[in-house]
PDB file of C-alpha atoms in Angstrom:
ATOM      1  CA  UNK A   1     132.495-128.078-153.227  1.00 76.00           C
ATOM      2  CA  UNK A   2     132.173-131.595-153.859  1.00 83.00           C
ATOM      3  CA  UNK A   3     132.835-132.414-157.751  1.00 83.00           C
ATOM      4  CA  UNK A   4     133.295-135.263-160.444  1.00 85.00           C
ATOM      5  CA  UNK A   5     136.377-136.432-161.454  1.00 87.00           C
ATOM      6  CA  UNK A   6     136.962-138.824-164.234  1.00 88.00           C
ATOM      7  CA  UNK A   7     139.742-140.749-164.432  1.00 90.00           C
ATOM      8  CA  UNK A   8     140.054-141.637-167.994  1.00 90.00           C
ATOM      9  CA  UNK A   9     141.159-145.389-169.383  1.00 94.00           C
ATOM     10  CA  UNK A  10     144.454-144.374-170.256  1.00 90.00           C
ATOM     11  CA  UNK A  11     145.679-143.597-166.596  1.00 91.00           C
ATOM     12  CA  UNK A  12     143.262-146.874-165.411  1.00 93.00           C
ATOM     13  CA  UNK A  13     144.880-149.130-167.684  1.00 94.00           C
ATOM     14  CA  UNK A  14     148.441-148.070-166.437  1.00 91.00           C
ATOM     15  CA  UNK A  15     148.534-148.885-162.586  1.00 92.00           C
ATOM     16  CA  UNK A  16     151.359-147.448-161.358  1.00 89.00           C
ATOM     17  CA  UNK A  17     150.559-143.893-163.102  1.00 88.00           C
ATOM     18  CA  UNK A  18     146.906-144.446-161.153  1.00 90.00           C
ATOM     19  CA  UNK A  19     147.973-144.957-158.024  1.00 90.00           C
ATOM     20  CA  UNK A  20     151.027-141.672-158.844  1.00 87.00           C
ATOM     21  CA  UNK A  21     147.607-139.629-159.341  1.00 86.00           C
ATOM     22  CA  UNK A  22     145.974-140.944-156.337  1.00 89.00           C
ATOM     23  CA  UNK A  23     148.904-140.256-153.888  1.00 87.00           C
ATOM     24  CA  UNK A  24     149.059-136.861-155.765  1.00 85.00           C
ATOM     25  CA  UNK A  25     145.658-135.721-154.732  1.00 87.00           C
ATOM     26  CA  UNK A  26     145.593-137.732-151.253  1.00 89.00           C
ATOM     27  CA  UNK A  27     148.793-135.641-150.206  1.00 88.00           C
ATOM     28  CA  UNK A  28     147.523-132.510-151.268  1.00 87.00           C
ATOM     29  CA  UNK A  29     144.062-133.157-148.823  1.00 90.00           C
ATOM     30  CA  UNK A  30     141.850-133.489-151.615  1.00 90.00           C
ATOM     31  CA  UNK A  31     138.849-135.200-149.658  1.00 92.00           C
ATOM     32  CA  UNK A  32     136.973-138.606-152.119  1.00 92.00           C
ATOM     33  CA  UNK A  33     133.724-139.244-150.722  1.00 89.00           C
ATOM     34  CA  UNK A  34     133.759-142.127-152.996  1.00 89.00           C
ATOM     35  CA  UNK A  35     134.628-143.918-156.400  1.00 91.00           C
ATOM     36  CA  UNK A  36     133.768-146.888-158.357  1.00 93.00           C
ATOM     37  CA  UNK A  37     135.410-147.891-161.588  1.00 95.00           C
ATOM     38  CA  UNK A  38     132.983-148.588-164.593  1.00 94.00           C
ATOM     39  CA  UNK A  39     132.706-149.266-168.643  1.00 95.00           C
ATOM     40  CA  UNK A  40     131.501-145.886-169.313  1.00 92.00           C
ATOM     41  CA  UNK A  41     128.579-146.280-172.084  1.00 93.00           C
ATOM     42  CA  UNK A  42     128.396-144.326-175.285  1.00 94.00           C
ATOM     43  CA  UNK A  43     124.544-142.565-174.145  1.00 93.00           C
ATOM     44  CA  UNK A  44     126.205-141.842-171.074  1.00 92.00           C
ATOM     45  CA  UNK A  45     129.385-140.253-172.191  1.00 92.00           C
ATOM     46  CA  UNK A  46     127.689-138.198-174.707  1.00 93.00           C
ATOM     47  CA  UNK A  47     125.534-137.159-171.731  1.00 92.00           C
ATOM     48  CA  UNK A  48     128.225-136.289-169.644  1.00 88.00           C
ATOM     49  CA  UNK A  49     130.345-133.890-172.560  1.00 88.00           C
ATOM     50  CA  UNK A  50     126.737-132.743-174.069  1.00 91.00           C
ATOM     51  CA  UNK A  51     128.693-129.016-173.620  1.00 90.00           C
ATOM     52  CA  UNK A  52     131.224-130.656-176.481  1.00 90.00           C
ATOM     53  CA  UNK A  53     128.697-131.641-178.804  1.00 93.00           C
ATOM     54  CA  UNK A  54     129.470-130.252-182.669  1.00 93.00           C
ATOM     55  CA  UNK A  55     132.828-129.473-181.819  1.00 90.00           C
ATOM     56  CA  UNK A  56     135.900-131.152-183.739  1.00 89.00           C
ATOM     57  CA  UNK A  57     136.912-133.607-181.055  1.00 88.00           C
ATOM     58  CA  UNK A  58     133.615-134.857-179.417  1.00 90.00           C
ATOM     59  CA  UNK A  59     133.200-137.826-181.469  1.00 93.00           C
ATOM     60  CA  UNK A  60     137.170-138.492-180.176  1.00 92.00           C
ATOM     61  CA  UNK A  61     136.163-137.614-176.548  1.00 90.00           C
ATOM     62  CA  UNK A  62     133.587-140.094-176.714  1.00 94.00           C
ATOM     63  CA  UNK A  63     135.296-142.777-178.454  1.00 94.00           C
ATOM     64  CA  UNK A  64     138.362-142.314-175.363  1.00 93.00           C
ATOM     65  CA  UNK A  65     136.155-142.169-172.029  1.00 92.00           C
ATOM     66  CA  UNK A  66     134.513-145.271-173.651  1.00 95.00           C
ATOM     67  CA  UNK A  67     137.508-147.013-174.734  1.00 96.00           C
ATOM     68  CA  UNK A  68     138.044-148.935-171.364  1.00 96.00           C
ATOM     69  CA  UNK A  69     136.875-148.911-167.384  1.00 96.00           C
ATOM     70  CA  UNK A  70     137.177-145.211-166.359  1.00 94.00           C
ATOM     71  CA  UNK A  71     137.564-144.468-162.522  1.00 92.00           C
ATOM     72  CA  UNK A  72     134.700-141.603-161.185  1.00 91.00           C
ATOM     73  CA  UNK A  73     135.012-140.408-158.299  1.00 90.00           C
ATOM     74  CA  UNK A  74     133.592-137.604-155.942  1.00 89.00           C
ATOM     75  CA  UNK A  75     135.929-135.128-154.498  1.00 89.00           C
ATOM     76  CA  UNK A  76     136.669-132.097-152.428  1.00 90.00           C
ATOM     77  CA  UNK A  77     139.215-129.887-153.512  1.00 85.00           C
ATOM     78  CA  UNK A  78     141.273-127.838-156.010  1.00 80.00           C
ATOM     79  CA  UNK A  79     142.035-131.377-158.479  1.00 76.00           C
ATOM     80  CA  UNK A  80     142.801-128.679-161.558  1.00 71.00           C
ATOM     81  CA  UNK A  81     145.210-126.954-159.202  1.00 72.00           C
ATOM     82  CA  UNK A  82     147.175-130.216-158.417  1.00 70.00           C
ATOM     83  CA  UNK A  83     146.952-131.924-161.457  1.00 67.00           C
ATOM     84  CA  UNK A  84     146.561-129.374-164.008  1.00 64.00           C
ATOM     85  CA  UNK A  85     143.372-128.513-166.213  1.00 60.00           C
ATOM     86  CA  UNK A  86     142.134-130.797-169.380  1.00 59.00           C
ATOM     87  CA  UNK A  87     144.960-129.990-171.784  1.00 55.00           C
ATOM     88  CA  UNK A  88     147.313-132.288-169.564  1.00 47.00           C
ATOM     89  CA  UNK A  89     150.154-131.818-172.321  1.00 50.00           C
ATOM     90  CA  UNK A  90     151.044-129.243-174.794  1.00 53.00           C
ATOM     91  CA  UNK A  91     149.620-129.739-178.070  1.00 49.00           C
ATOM     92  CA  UNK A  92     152.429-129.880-180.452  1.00 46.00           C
ATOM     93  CA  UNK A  93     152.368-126.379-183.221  1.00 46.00           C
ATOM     94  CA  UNK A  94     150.322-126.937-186.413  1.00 45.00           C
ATOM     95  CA  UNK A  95     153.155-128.794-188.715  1.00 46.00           C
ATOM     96  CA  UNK A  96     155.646-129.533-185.945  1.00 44.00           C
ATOM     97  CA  UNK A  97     154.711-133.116-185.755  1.00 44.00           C
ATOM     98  CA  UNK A  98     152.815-134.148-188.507  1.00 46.00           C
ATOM     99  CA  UNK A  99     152.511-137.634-187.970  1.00 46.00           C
ATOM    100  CA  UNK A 100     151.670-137.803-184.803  1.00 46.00           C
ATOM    101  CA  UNK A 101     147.928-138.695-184.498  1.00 51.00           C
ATOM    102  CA  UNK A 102     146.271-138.128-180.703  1.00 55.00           C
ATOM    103  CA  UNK A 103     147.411-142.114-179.777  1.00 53.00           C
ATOM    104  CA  UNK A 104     150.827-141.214-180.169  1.00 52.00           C
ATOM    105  CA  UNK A 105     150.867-138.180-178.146  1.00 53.00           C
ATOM    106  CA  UNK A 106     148.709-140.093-175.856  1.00 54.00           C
ATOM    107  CA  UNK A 107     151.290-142.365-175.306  1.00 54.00           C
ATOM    108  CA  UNK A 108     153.934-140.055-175.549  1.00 55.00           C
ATOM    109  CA  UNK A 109     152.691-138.296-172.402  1.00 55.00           C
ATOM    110  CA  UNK A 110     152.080-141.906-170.570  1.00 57.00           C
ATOM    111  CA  UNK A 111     156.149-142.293-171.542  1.00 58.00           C
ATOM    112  CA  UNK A 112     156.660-138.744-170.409  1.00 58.00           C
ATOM    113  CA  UNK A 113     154.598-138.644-167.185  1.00 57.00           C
ATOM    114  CA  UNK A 114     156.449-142.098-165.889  1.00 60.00           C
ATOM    115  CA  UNK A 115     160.128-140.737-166.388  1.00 60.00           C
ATOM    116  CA  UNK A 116     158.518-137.924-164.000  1.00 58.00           C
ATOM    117  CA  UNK A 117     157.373-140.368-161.423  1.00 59.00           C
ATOM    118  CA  UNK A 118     160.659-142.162-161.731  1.00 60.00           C
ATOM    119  CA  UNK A 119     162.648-138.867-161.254  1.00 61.00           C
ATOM    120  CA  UNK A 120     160.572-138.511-157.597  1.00 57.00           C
ATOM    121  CA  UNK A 121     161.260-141.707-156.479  1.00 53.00           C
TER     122      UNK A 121
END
């Protein structure tokens, strides 16, 4: 079943953890009939996570997917299996880390995610 995938600008703007999630889903056969980065529009990302609208972090969503190019692509195969589902990183318990707005844990993961590609190498 052929499917979207976004690739949102946080991975874009960090080449070496886009081409880490390209090789992932390459070597596990997922199949891209094609891709084509692009400045993802306000109208069209509200279109595209119209399922999120009135919930707490839409506006968020929005403001993210439109924050820089964004890499979609159609492919063929299990992409939640091999890279996991939407919730990419644990969300941190109510209180545990106060201070830490989504940026931070944004690039807390980015840190995280290229100490794991450097462990593979």
């Amino acid at each position: 079943m052929w499917t979207l995938m976004i690739i949102k600008p946080d991975i874009v703007a960090h080449p070496p953890l886009l081409q880490a999630v390209m090789r992932e889903l390459l070597s596990a056969g997922v199949m891209i009939s094609g891709a084509r980065k692009l400045q993802m529009t306000s109208d069209l990302a509200s279109q595209l996570y119209e399922a999120h609208k009135g919930k707490y972090f839409f506006k968020r969503l929005v403001c993210h997917v439109t924050s820089g190019p964004v890499i979609a692509m159609c492919v063929d195969g299990d992409v939640r299996r091999i890279l996991g589902g939407s919730q990419l990183y644990p969300v941190p318990r109510e209180g545990e880390f106060p201070l830490l707005g989504s940026a931070t844990r944004s690039l807390l993961f980015v840190m995280w995610l290229t100490l794991q590609i450097q462990k593979q190498r």
